[in-house]
XYZ file of C-alpha atoms in Angstrom:
779
model
C 80.089 17.758 -19.943
C 78.204 19.363 -17.064
C 74.643 18.353 -16.089
C 72.271 20.981 -14.690
C 68.650 20.839 -13.440
C 65.771 23.095 -14.455
C 65.100 26.010 -12.183
C 61.455 26.799 -11.385
C 60.313 30.388 -10.927
C 57.655 31.419 -8.418
C 55.699 32.504 -11.501
C 54.729 28.845 -11.897
C 52.152 29.401 -9.159
C 50.114 31.706 -11.400
C 50.516 29.478 -14.464
C 48.957 26.478 -12.733
C 46.724 28.523 -10.446
C 44.824 31.657 -11.420
C 45.957 31.599 -15.067
C 44.841 27.991 -15.527
C 41.656 28.021 -13.456
C 40.018 31.244 -14.618
C 36.540 30.693 -13.168
C 35.582 30.893 -9.469
C 32.921 28.211 -9.862
C 35.423 25.802 -11.447
C 37.841 26.508 -8.587
C 35.186 25.460 -6.054
C 34.377 22.383 -8.138
C 38.015 21.264 -8.130
C 38.211 21.469 -4.353
C 34.901 19.600 -3.968
C 36.217 16.876 -6.316
C 39.294 16.542 -4.078
C 36.929 15.884 -1.147
C 35.168 13.205 -3.173
C 38.511 11.559 -3.989
C 39.292 11.570 -0.242
C 36.206 9.356 0.280
C 34.158 12.113 1.902
C 30.395 11.645 2.128
C 29.639 15.253 3.042
C 31.158 18.619 2.084
C 30.178 21.915 3.673
C 30.993 25.194 1.872
C 30.748 28.199 4.194
C 30.720 31.814 2.994
C 31.458 34.408 5.688
C 32.939 37.897 5.698
C 36.065 37.747 3.510
C 36.558 34.014 3.899
C 35.406 30.739 2.378
C 35.625 27.463 4.309
C 35.392 24.074 2.614
C 35.149 21.213 5.127
C 34.801 17.495 4.363
C 34.632 14.268 6.342
C 37.073 12.357 4.149
C 40.055 10.238 5.181
C 42.253 13.295 5.947
C 46.002 13.634 5.451
C 48.991 12.699 7.555
C 52.097 14.867 7.878
C 53.789 12.577 5.376
C 50.880 12.971 2.913
C 51.241 16.756 3.040
C 55.003 16.684 2.531
C 55.184 13.954 -0.120
C 51.960 14.660 -2.022
C 50.215 17.975 -1.344
C 53.405 20.081 -1.441
C 54.813 18.145 -4.426
C 53.712 20.318 -7.367
C 52.107 18.457 -10.317
C 52.495 15.114 -8.527
C 49.317 13.029 -8.340
C 49.190 9.865 -6.264
C 45.760 9.281 -7.845
C 47.276 9.092 -11.304
C 50.143 6.920 -10.003
C 47.651 4.567 -8.305
C 49.108 4.898 -4.776
C 46.586 7.340 -3.299
C 44.844 4.698 -1.192
C 47.718 2.296 -0.490
C 47.420 2.925 3.235
C 43.634 3.099 3.227
C 42.583 -0.080 1.394
C 42.067 -2.078 4.569
C 39.489 0.460 5.726
C 37.479 1.032 2.523
C 38.003 -2.203 0.592
C 38.388 -1.974 -3.176
C 37.412 1.416 -4.466
C 34.133 1.265 -6.403
C 35.112 3.897 -8.947
C 38.005 5.933 -10.332
C 39.120 9.310 -9.055
C 37.512 12.576 -10.175
C 40.866 14.372 -10.472
C 44.354 13.173 -11.336
C 46.392 16.141 -12.572
C 48.103 17.233 -9.361
C 47.233 20.920 -9.819
C 43.649 21.166 -8.491
C 44.963 22.313 -5.081
C 45.970 25.610 -6.712
C 42.259 26.438 -7.014
C 42.695 27.856 -3.515
C 44.870 30.590 -5.039
C 42.053 31.445 -7.478
C 39.638 32.087 -4.614
C 41.834 33.956 -2.104
C 45.396 35.012 -1.354
C 45.866 33.049 1.887
C 45.116 29.446 2.846
C 45.027 27.508 6.092
C 44.698 23.764 5.534
C 43.701 21.689 8.571
C 43.576 17.917 8.146
C 43.283 14.931 10.445
C 43.751 11.290 9.531
C 42.890 8.369 11.791
C 46.537 7.918 12.816
C 47.706 11.445 13.741
C 46.834 14.772 15.292
C 45.488 17.679 13.260
C 48.055 18.844 10.689
C 47.957 22.554 9.825
C 49.519 24.142 6.762
C 49.601 27.948 6.264
C 50.261 29.411 2.805
C 50.452 33.047 1.714
C 50.133 32.989 -2.072
C 51.282 36.605 -2.293
C 54.819 35.475 -1.379
C 55.016 33.800 -4.790
C 54.194 37.051 -6.569
C 56.260 40.133 -7.284
C 59.699 38.622 -8.006
C 59.642 36.175 -10.933
C 63.398 35.539 -10.486
C 62.841 33.982 -7.095
C 62.844 30.191 -7.190
C 59.671 28.342 -6.285
C 61.372 26.125 -3.712
C 62.852 29.115 -1.876
C 59.426 30.172 -0.608
C 58.751 28.296 2.629
C 55.364 27.505 4.145
C 54.415 26.853 7.776
C 53.484 23.297 8.806
C 52.592 22.375 12.394
C 50.104 20.252 14.341
C 47.510 20.611 17.106
C 45.253 18.325 19.105
C 41.916 19.524 17.708
C 40.466 21.527 14.870
C 40.122 25.267 15.405
C 36.673 25.731 17.031
C 36.113 28.800 14.827
C 36.120 26.581 11.729
C 33.388 24.404 10.251
C 34.571 21.058 11.606
C 34.293 17.780 9.721
C 31.309 15.661 10.721
C 33.415 12.605 11.519
C 36.681 11.872 13.300
C 38.721 12.543 10.168
C 38.593 15.106 7.403
C 40.066 18.232 5.860
C 39.165 21.920 6.276
C 40.312 24.599 3.836
C 40.050 28.178 5.151
C 40.600 30.669 2.327
C 40.919 34.342 3.287
C 41.452 37.678 1.543
C 39.032 36.693 -1.207
C 39.874 37.858 -4.691
C 36.227 38.453 -5.712
C 32.886 39.263 -4.079
C 30.294 36.552 -3.447
C 26.915 38.330 -3.526
C 23.511 36.594 -3.592
C 23.359 36.361 -7.391
C 26.791 34.742 -7.544
C 25.976 32.348 -4.707
C 22.744 31.313 -6.437
C 24.740 30.754 -9.623
C 27.187 28.545 -7.711
C 24.356 26.498 -6.245
C 22.786 25.999 -9.688
C 26.121 24.860 -11.112
C 26.777 22.561 -8.171
C 23.463 20.809 -8.917
C 25.040 19.802 -12.233
C 28.488 18.938 -10.865
C 27.418 15.454 -9.802
C 25.037 13.694 -12.177
C 21.688 15.504 -11.666
C 19.819 12.776 -13.559
C 20.681 9.977 -11.132
C 17.880 8.504 -9.044
C 17.805 7.881 -5.306
C 19.635 9.603 -2.430
C 23.158 10.695 -3.454
C 26.012 9.118 -1.481
C 28.037 12.332 -1.766
C 26.292 15.415 -0.387
C 27.217 19.080 -0.691
C 25.870 21.832 1.559
C 26.158 25.616 1.312
C 26.146 27.764 4.462
C 25.871 31.535 3.993
C 24.628 33.288 7.164
C 24.289 36.642 5.361
C 21.647 35.131 3.071
C 19.338 33.620 5.707
C 16.869 36.530 5.714
C 16.557 36.554 1.912
C 16.210 32.768 1.932
C 13.311 33.025 4.385
C 11.483 35.397 2.024
C 12.067 33.093 -0.949
C 10.954 30.044 1.058
C 7.696 31.804 1.978
C 7.108 32.688 -1.687
C 7.808 29.105 -2.823
C 5.378 27.706 -0.253
C 2.441 29.601 -1.764
C 3.481 30.172 -5.375
C 1.139 29.219 -8.216
C 2.044 26.548 -10.745
C 2.639 29.259 -13.373
C 5.188 31.125 -11.209
C 8.899 30.324 -11.214
C 10.364 28.886 -8.025
C 12.995 31.006 -6.263
C 16.359 29.513 -5.377
C 17.462 29.587 -1.747
C 21.215 29.788 -1.136
C 21.522 27.907 2.154
C 21.020 24.169 2.356
C 21.969 20.929 0.663
C 22.456 20.721 -3.052
C 19.336 18.977 -4.289
C 18.183 18.515 -7.844
C 14.571 17.536 -8.604
C 15.255 17.362 -12.333
C 14.603 13.628 -12.620
C 11.130 14.195 -11.132
C 10.504 17.061 -13.555
C 11.508 15.277 -16.762
C 10.778 11.595 -16.124
C 7.056 11.476 -16.934
C 6.769 14.587 -19.112
C 9.378 14.098 -21.819
C 10.321 11.863 -24.700
C 13.597 10.201 -23.756
C 16.113 7.755 -25.139
C 18.446 5.701 -22.951
C 21.528 4.007 -24.419
C 23.726 1.628 -22.396
C 26.835 -0.389 -23.216
C 26.370 -3.939 -21.881
C 28.199 -7.275 -21.980
C 31.669 -5.736 -21.514
C 30.967 -3.053 -24.076
C 30.094 -5.396 -26.943
C 26.376 -4.558 -27.194
C 24.223 -1.436 -27.049
C 20.786 -1.482 -25.434
C 18.438 1.342 -26.370
C 15.085 2.234 -24.791
C 12.803 4.936 -26.208
C 10.190 6.231 -23.760
C 7.481 8.805 -24.420
C 5.982 10.532 -21.386
C 6.158 7.419 -19.239
C 5.267 4.832 -21.921
C 8.063 2.606 -23.267
C 7.789 2.778 -27.083
C 10.467 0.176 -27.820
C 13.583 -1.472 -26.447
C 16.268 -2.885 -28.747
C 19.680 -4.555 -28.531
C 22.421 -4.458 -31.176
C 26.197 -5.057 -31.511
C 28.275 -1.995 -30.651
C 30.402 -0.684 -33.556
C 32.439 1.507 -31.177
C 35.549 -0.351 -30.028
C 36.984 2.785 -28.453
C 34.040 2.979 -26.035
C 34.136 -0.645 -24.865
C 35.719 0.081 -21.454
C 33.783 3.303 -20.712
C 30.568 1.772 -19.302
C 28.721 4.319 -21.457
C 25.366 5.329 -20.001
C 23.412 8.036 -21.867
C 19.988 9.526 -21.067
C 18.703 12.253 -23.393
C 15.347 13.997 -23.037
C 13.293 16.018 -25.532
C 11.057 18.625 -23.912
C 7.943 19.693 -25.787
C 6.325 23.054 -25.045
C 4.326 21.672 -22.116
C 7.412 20.045 -20.539
C 9.470 23.235 -20.976
C 6.833 25.239 -19.088
C 6.803 22.731 -16.210
C 10.622 22.734 -16.138
C 10.755 26.535 -16.017
C 8.350 26.853 -13.101
C 9.730 23.910 -11.092
C 13.437 24.598 -11.608
C 13.226 28.399 -11.525
C 14.850 28.958 -14.917
C 14.215 27.978 -18.573
C 15.605 24.643 -19.704
C 17.833 26.430 -22.249
C 19.636 28.249 -19.433
C 19.942 25.033 -17.409
C 21.971 23.462 -20.217
C 21.831 20.725 -22.808
C 23.607 17.336 -22.860
C 26.161 17.155 -20.038
C 29.166 14.832 -19.986
C 30.133 13.170 -16.691
C 33.531 11.537 -16.328
C 34.011 9.363 -13.243
C 30.804 10.823 -11.809
C 31.740 14.503 -12.179
C 30.807 16.945 -14.895
C 33.338 17.833 -17.587
C 33.199 21.598 -18.174
C 31.944 23.342 -20.245
C 30.217 20.463 -22.086
C 26.462 20.981 -21.868
C 26.594 24.720 -21.181
C 24.157 26.962 -23.051
C 26.786 28.221 -25.502
C 28.691 24.915 -25.882
C 28.270 22.634 -28.933
C 30.539 19.691 -28.084
C 28.269 17.168 -29.865
C 27.773 19.413 -32.937
C 23.981 19.478 -32.597
C 23.538 23.229 -33.053
C 25.588 23.283 -36.264
C 23.485 20.384 -37.538
C 20.248 22.130 -36.499
C 21.147 25.101 -38.704
C 20.977 22.802 -41.745
C 17.302 22.087 -41.101
C 15.318 23.715 -38.301
C 12.323 21.416 -38.853
C 14.331 18.249 -39.518
C 16.829 18.139 -36.659
C 16.961 18.532 -32.889
C 19.474 21.004 -31.466
C 20.936 21.676 -28.060
C 18.044 23.994 -27.169
C 15.573 21.130 -27.665
C 17.380 18.573 -25.476
C 18.732 18.048 -21.990
C 20.452 14.956 -20.656
C 23.631 13.319 -19.531
C 26.344 11.054 -20.897
C 28.223 9.112 -18.205
C 31.613 7.485 -18.899
C 34.616 6.168 -16.984
C 37.852 8.101 -17.290
C 39.687 5.379 -19.190
C 42.503 5.942 -21.693
C 41.524 8.384 -24.430
C 39.091 10.353 -22.254
C 41.296 12.798 -20.364
C 40.265 16.297 -19.325
C 42.292 19.256 -20.504
C 44.516 20.647 -17.750
C 42.635 23.935 -18.049
C 39.485 22.748 -16.328
C 36.988 24.671 -18.505
C 38.228 23.283 -21.831
C 36.464 19.913 -21.820
C 38.095 16.702 -23.043
C 41.305 16.402 -24.988
C 40.212 15.478 -28.529
C 41.163 11.883 -29.378
C 39.817 9.169 -31.736
C 37.946 7.714 -28.756
C 36.280 11.069 -28.068
C 35.279 11.288 -31.753
C 33.651 7.860 -31.410
C 31.744 9.082 -28.361
C 30.391 12.078 -30.294
C 29.403 9.814 -33.204
C 27.636 7.378 -30.871
C 25.579 10.078 -29.161
C 24.653 11.688 -32.471
C 23.723 8.467 -34.315
C 22.393 6.144 -31.633
C 20.751 8.727 -29.373
C 19.843 11.986 -31.082
C 19.012 10.679 -34.564
C 16.837 7.871 -33.217
C 15.098 10.364 -30.947
C 14.532 12.583 -34.004
C 12.875 9.752 -35.913
C 10.200 9.672 -33.237
C 9.918 13.342 -32.278
C 10.287 14.986 -35.704
C 8.679 12.309 -37.888
C 5.812 11.402 -35.550
C 5.222 13.760 -32.617
C 5.740 16.993 -34.587
C 3.288 15.816 -37.263
C 0.514 16.336 -34.698
C 0.380 20.076 -34.077
C -1.482 19.712 -30.786
C 0.893 17.158 -29.256
C 3.336 19.879 -28.180
C 0.855 20.875 -25.461
C 0.145 17.319 -24.281
C 1.720 15.897 -21.129
C 0.835 12.279 -21.945
C 0.750 10.000 -25.019
C -2.989 10.262 -25.673
C -2.438 11.939 -29.042
C 0.224 9.408 -30.016
C -2.452 6.734 -29.639
C -4.538 8.308 -32.386
C -4.730 6.276 -35.586
C -2.354 8.343 -37.761
C 0.303 8.683 -35.061
C -0.054 5.055 -33.979
C 0.411 3.932 -37.590
C 3.648 5.974 -37.813
C 4.921 4.438 -34.559
C 4.167 0.969 -35.929
C 6.129 1.739 -39.100
C 9.072 3.062 -37.056
C 9.233 -0.032 -34.839
C 8.795 -2.382 -37.825
C 11.719 -0.720 -39.650
C 13.907 -1.063 -36.562
C 12.989 -4.741 -36.162
C 13.892 -5.350 -39.807
C 17.321 -3.683 -39.458
C 20.188 -6.165 -39.674
C 21.699 -6.946 -36.271
C 18.910 -5.259 -34.286
C 16.959 -7.404 -31.811
C 13.589 -6.010 -30.755
C 13.273 -6.800 -27.033
C 9.888 -5.186 -26.406
C 7.449 -2.559 -27.715
C 4.278 -0.805 -26.576
C 1.110 -2.645 -27.652
C -0.878 0.558 -27.017
C 1.149 2.556 -29.547
C 2.077 -0.258 -31.959
C -1.359 -1.577 -32.911
C -3.844 -2.178 -35.716
C -5.707 1.092 -36.200
C -9.383 1.466 -37.005
C -10.276 0.349 -40.535
C -12.082 3.663 -41.049
C -8.756 5.481 -40.752
C -6.713 6.533 -43.777
C -3.681 5.090 -41.974
C -5.208 1.596 -41.787
C -3.425 0.049 -44.789
C -0.018 1.522 -43.893
C -0.381 0.316 -40.320
C -1.364 -3.149 -41.500
C 1.699 -3.515 -43.726
C 4.010 -2.401 -40.907
C 2.503 -4.814 -38.410
C 2.620 -7.673 -40.918
C 6.371 -7.047 -41.288
C 6.769 -6.739 -37.509
C 4.906 -10.006 -36.863
C 7.231 -11.840 -39.277
C 10.371 -10.319 -37.725
C 9.504 -11.050 -34.083
C 7.617 -14.303 -34.721
C 4.487 -13.271 -32.827
C 1.603 -15.686 -33.709
C -1.025 -13.627 -31.877
C -0.069 -10.485 -33.801
C -0.058 -12.470 -37.071
C -3.613 -13.696 -36.353
C -4.848 -10.170 -35.656
C -3.209 -8.913 -38.857
C -4.908 -11.689 -40.881
C -8.289 -10.805 -39.403
C -7.727 -7.116 -40.187
C -6.745 -7.957 -43.786
C -10.061 -9.834 -44.204
C -11.946 -6.770 -42.931
C -9.957 -4.612 -45.330
C -11.081 -6.681 -48.333
C -14.740 -6.312 -47.337
C -14.260 -2.564 -46.821
C -12.515 -2.149 -50.183
C -15.352 -4.023 -51.947
C -17.961 -1.783 -50.324
C -15.983 1.343 -51.218
C -15.588 0.175 -54.813
C -19.358 -0.279 -55.046
C -19.885 3.191 -53.604
C -17.382 4.761 -56.024
C -19.160 3.161 -58.978
C -22.492 4.491 -57.746
C -20.915 7.909 -57.296
C -19.459 7.769 -60.806
C -22.881 7.040 -62.283
C -24.453 9.803 -60.230
C -21.759 12.241 -61.372
C -22.362 11.301 -64.992
C -26.070 12.013 -64.629
C -25.284 15.277 -62.877
C -23.047 16.412 -65.762
C -25.801 15.595 -68.264
C -28.321 17.493 -66.166
C -26.042 20.526 -65.971
C -25.643 20.651 -69.721
C -29.413 20.435 -70.177
C -30.353 23.119 -67.660
C -28.558 26.487 -67.624
C -30.487 27.594 -64.566
C -29.158 24.687 -62.533
C -25.615 25.642 -63.605
C -26.092 29.206 -62.363
C -27.408 27.935 -59.030
C -24.449 25.573 -58.733
C -21.919 28.381 -59.309
C -23.600 30.643 -56.774
C -23.601 27.953 -54.111
C -19.989 27.076 -54.844
C -18.881 30.690 -54.461
C -20.606 30.876 -51.074
C -18.992 27.572 -50.002
C -22.432 26.420 -48.792
C -22.943 22.679 -48.732
C -26.615 22.411 -47.832
C -29.388 23.687 -50.093
C -33.128 24.019 -49.800
C -35.398 21.002 -49.932
C -36.740 22.091 -53.304
C -33.321 21.548 -54.932
C -33.262 17.867 -53.973
C -32.648 15.928 -57.189
C -32.631 12.320 -58.295
C -28.812 12.122 -58.314
C -28.626 13.203 -54.675
C -31.264 10.671 -53.633
C -29.457 7.893 -55.496
C -26.117 8.829 -53.977
C -27.492 8.929 -50.432
C -29.258 5.648 -51.117
C -25.930 4.037 -52.039
C -24.250 5.495 -48.942
C -26.946 4.004 -46.699
C -26.593 0.647 -48.482
C -22.813 0.731 -48.008
C -23.017 1.432 -44.259
C -25.851 -1.082 -43.757
C -23.838 -3.664 -45.713
C -20.892 -3.138 -43.363
C -23.180 -3.717 -40.376
C -24.586 -6.805 -42.105
C -21.130 -8.328 -42.697
C -20.092 -7.530 -39.122
C -23.152 -9.283 -37.721
C -22.499 -12.317 -39.973
C -18.889 -12.568 -38.714
C -20.006 -12.401 -35.102
C -22.756 -14.984 -35.685
C -20.195 -17.254 -37.336
C -17.978 -17.078 -34.250
C -20.901 -17.830 -31.947
C -22.098 -20.799 -34.045
C -18.596 -22.295 -34.167
C -18.383 -22.187 -30.386
C -15.440 -19.775 -30.408
C -14.933 -17.771 -27.230
C -16.087 -14.168 -27.594
C -14.566 -11.931 -24.918
C -16.365 -8.997 -23.330
C -13.924 -6.604 -25.018
C -14.777 -8.132 -28.419
C -18.510 -7.603 -27.813
C -17.925 -3.969 -26.819
C -15.747 -3.393 -29.901
C -18.358 -5.026 -32.172
C -21.250 -2.992 -30.747
C -19.206 0.227 -30.959
C -18.605 -0.311 -34.688
C -22.282 -1.133 -35.307
C -23.260 2.008 -33.367
C -20.905 4.171 -35.416
C -22.195 2.812 -38.753
C -25.751 3.368 -37.517
C -24.870 7.000 -36.746
C -23.662 7.379 -40.352
C -26.939 5.883 -41.654
C -29.018 8.258 -39.501
C -27.002 11.289 -40.598
C -27.230 10.256 -44.261
C -30.987 9.867 -43.911
C -31.248 13.379 -42.518
C -29.277 14.687 -45.491
C -31.888 13.095 -47.735
C -34.474 15.633 -46.586
C -32.319 18.761 -46.620
C -29.140 17.802 -48.471
C -27.941 18.759 -51.903
C -24.246 17.848 -51.935
C -23.252 14.454 -53.282
C -20.090 13.471 -51.462
C -20.986 13.633 -47.811
C -19.107 10.395 -47.035
C -15.971 11.293 -49.004
C -13.111 13.592 -48.075
C -13.518 17.176 -49.265
C -11.335 20.227 -48.737
C -13.500 23.207 -48.036
C -14.459 25.785 -45.419
C -15.155 23.747 -42.281
C -16.400 26.765 -40.301
C -19.046 27.543 -42.929
C -20.078 23.895 -43.142
C -20.551 23.568 -39.370
C -22.735 26.679 -39.298
C -24.799 25.598 -42.330
C -25.355 22.113 -40.926
C -26.542 23.432 -37.562
C -28.876 25.998 -39.132
C -30.251 23.769 -41.902
C -30.212 20.185 -40.610
C -29.811 20.212 -36.818
C -32.533 22.804 -36.268
C -34.980 20.687 -38.310
C -34.256 17.495 -36.365
C -33.822 19.050 -32.904
C -35.683 17.157 -30.145
C -38.891 18.811 -28.990
C -38.316 21.553 -26.457
C -34.643 22.138 -27.403
C -33.612 25.367 -29.160
C -30.292 25.426 -31.015
C -28.268 28.639 -31.303
C -25.165 29.203 -33.431
C -22.821 32.200 -33.475
C -19.518 32.737 -35.240
C -17.258 35.066 -37.167
C -16.863 35.062 -40.919
C -13.186 34.130 -41.050
C -12.552 31.223 -43.476
C -11.053 27.928 -42.308
C -9.970 25.538 -45.058
C -9.719 21.916 -43.962
C -9.978 18.428 -45.429
C -12.867 16.548 -43.790
C -15.765 14.151 -44.305
C -19.030 16.084 -44.089
C -21.036 13.119 -42.836
C -18.651 12.751 -39.866
C -19.051 16.426 -38.962
C -22.794 15.777 -38.989
C -22.313 12.876 -36.576
C -20.356 15.149 -34.195
C -23.044 17.844 -34.150
C -25.914 15.330 -33.936
C -24.346 13.640 -30.909
C -23.729 16.933 -29.102
C -27.323 18.033 -29.713
C -28.671 14.634 -28.583
C -26.586 14.763 -25.379
C -27.993 18.213 -24.559
C -31.521 16.870 -24.976
C -30.767 13.857 -22.740
C -29.503 16.265 -20.064
C -32.925 18.002 -20.181
C -31.530 21.188 -21.708
C -33.861 23.719 -23.297
C -31.030 25.595 -25.042
C -27.754 24.509 -26.599
C -25.360 26.984 -28.207
C -22.483 26.536 -30.672
C -19.848 29.313 -30.815
C -17.522 29.158 -33.843
C -14.204 31.008 -33.760
C -11.212 30.895 -36.129
C -7.924 32.092 -34.624
C -5.543 34.333 -36.504
C -1.924 33.635 -37.433
C 0.120 31.462 -39.782
C -1.458 28.272 -38.368
C -5.058 29.143 -37.465
C -7.292 26.854 -35.417
C -11.038 26.310 -35.497
C -12.386 26.525 -31.955
C -15.946 25.271 -31.473
C -17.369 25.950 -28.013
C -20.540 24.039 -27.089
C -22.635 24.830 -23.999
C -26.159 24.048 -22.797
C -28.409 24.743 -19.819
C -29.016 21.101 -18.909
C -27.947 19.046 -15.915
C -24.256 19.288 -16.849
C -21.540 17.270 -15.115
C -22.339 18.293 -11.531
C -23.844 15.010 -10.383
C -21.047 12.939 -11.892
C -18.097 15.333 -11.776
C -15.774 12.414 -11.050
C -16.396 11.181 -14.611
C -15.479 14.423 -16.375
C -11.953 13.206 -17.145
C -13.405 10.011 -18.674
C -16.522 11.215 -20.515
C -14.901 10.516 -23.892
C -13.989 6.926 -23.050
C -15.948 4.056 -24.551
C -18.878 3.028 -22.340
C -18.654 5.997 -19.957
C -21.880 8.030 -19.740
C -23.258 10.855 -17.597
C -26.838 10.214 -18.813
C -28.818 7.043 -19.415
C -27.141 6.507 -22.802
C -24.780 3.843 -24.133
C -21.571 5.784 -23.508
C -20.673 5.720 -27.226
C -21.831 9.145 -28.439
C -18.994 11.257 -27.012
C -16.570 8.426 -27.738
C -17.507 8.679 -31.443
C -17.213 12.474 -31.251
C -13.674 12.194 -29.884
C -12.721 9.642 -32.552
C -13.819 11.959 -35.352
C -12.253 15.090 -33.838
C -8.940 13.305 -33.300
C -9.017 11.932 -36.868
C -8.921 15.610 -37.921
C -5.815 16.089 -35.757
C -7.894 17.959 -33.205
C -8.754 17.665 -29.526
C -11.916 17.876 -27.426
C -12.079 18.893 -23.784
C -14.861 18.853 -21.188
C -14.824 21.727 -18.684
C -15.964 21.524 -15.074
C -16.938 25.197 -15.016
C -20.135 26.401 -16.670
C -19.866 28.577 -19.779
C -22.123 31.336 -18.385
C -24.972 31.961 -15.971
C -27.500 31.230 -18.718
C -25.650 28.227 -20.140
C -24.745 26.556 -16.865
C -24.862 22.924 -17.995
C -22.341 20.916 -20.006
C -19.435 22.911 -21.458
C -17.081 21.510 -24.135
C -14.422 22.871 -26.471
C -13.331 21.358 -29.786
C -10.026 22.512 -31.321
C -9.097 21.612 -34.894
C -5.754 22.709 -36.419
C -5.511 23.896 -40.028
């Protein structure tokens, strides 16, 4: 029996070179990763006429390294664990694994050009030079690979015509006879991709720096730099080719997005999860990890959801839309695994899932982020460097973990809470998440998490997880959630606040029951009156068809007076009980903090506003449910109230104007609260010594119309206290001699409708050059 070895054709060069690495960018990445593995801190990539130079300041190679390792096809000392045997005494224990370990990355040089000169210097030898002509391996597939010889020699110094390493040691690759053209567009594309090669979401100064030098692009870079220096915030930044690879993405997304961070801790036995919304930590939890296959990976995942506002900021700061930047990238041993995270890649299956429910799920276009793992067993890259990871049970566990522990938990906040508020997509902070309805939903989310078996709630935001105002429809739901949360976390202070809120709820329910009974009796009398008087019925139908809520003083009837009387009693009773509770605390010697006094007086002030508005209805009102929710035309109601009630009660010397289109706007609201809004805005104009105040009503078109109410007067405006304009809606802040509660109440009511109110520094017009506000209410 005769034994024979395999013979290797020169065609192997193409199989593990150009045929395997089919992308120029990936070829550059492979060579940069080799520099990283050589302990380089800096890599310079130079593009000149028909040549590319890649120079690093790594440990370099000896003659023996070149012969035994570099020229040994498919051999990898990194994979064998002997790469740094002669270097340990200089670097100590390596802090991380190698980026590459296949033994074929060196053939990326063949992808870029047909000739290579490798110059390398270690600390122990002179400069070693290796010349390779890749064309010698082409043309005759019958020629054996080992029959093609390469030139190896040494010199004292690096060629002065090359980009030298920064230190005493390093490696320079000079690739000539380039196989493709590197124009400005392609160079910009390379720079963008290099920003994602090494984790772009890491904070601090990177220890491994990459620089591009392209002399032919200096003039164009100067033009782009001049544009960037004076560009407006709504203009996209231009990308310069020359310079270090820098990525400001962490600055762009950190404070403007909703993010979830998941870490494996305690040797991979526990998962810690932190949900943050635009800079505010919503919750932080800890739970046992069910993923045994991930235990040794040191999993570290950061995933960000960008709302419309954040996407606009990203586009202008980064110079391209977030969708084109990519989605969730995977980093193995510190370097990106291609093509995971690319625009058309769906490694985590999010886009397929999104197709099952556009409004229920988040897809790759909604998210950006990174998943960082160690390259332990089960997480190997495919030899073809643009094919991602080899699919294994461990990789399947990774996909499941990201989908369940990251994306789905992010969805529970974004889809179930943030998306419920139509105006939140434009907000760059959590102000709208602090509104009663949204805050109640956050409380329910956190309470459910705390009640989940095995989950330990480490912390939560007291600003978002709180007891909402008892006037809110979300009050009872919020109370139940916080009662559950207090039991789960054992928080005595929260339990005490919940008990106090439950007592207030009982008083409120009793008052509402009394009001409902009074309303029932009034309704019964109204039905009897309608049956007895046909004329009244005709008038009722006409008014209903016009959607008018306010009728002439002559139509005031006994039922209306009785109903308003009960409403005033109900609000006054609430004030009475509040005063009794406060007096009880004072008599018992209990400490009453300044914040408690402010809160108490704010509630009394609000109830007093309701009493005043109800009293005004008594002279001009004809509808019977001003304190209850109705669904009707809000635009018509606002106009009728201003024309019929506000004009009658306007302070002396103040003229009220109202203009608007006739487009309908159906909305559920409490008429008495709309009256409070208008009354406060009129009163503020009078306090600012205005002689005219105008209300402009506009209803936008489209599937989701908005009511836009613009208010402007010719009073003193904000000029004298322009520093307060950002705070005019806060409790206690005033630009007049008032209490600082009027605009605070206005904001409360507008936000309870899901809307927003904004004060403008600029005057509305030359005639109305005082205060200028805009109220937006979604349908």
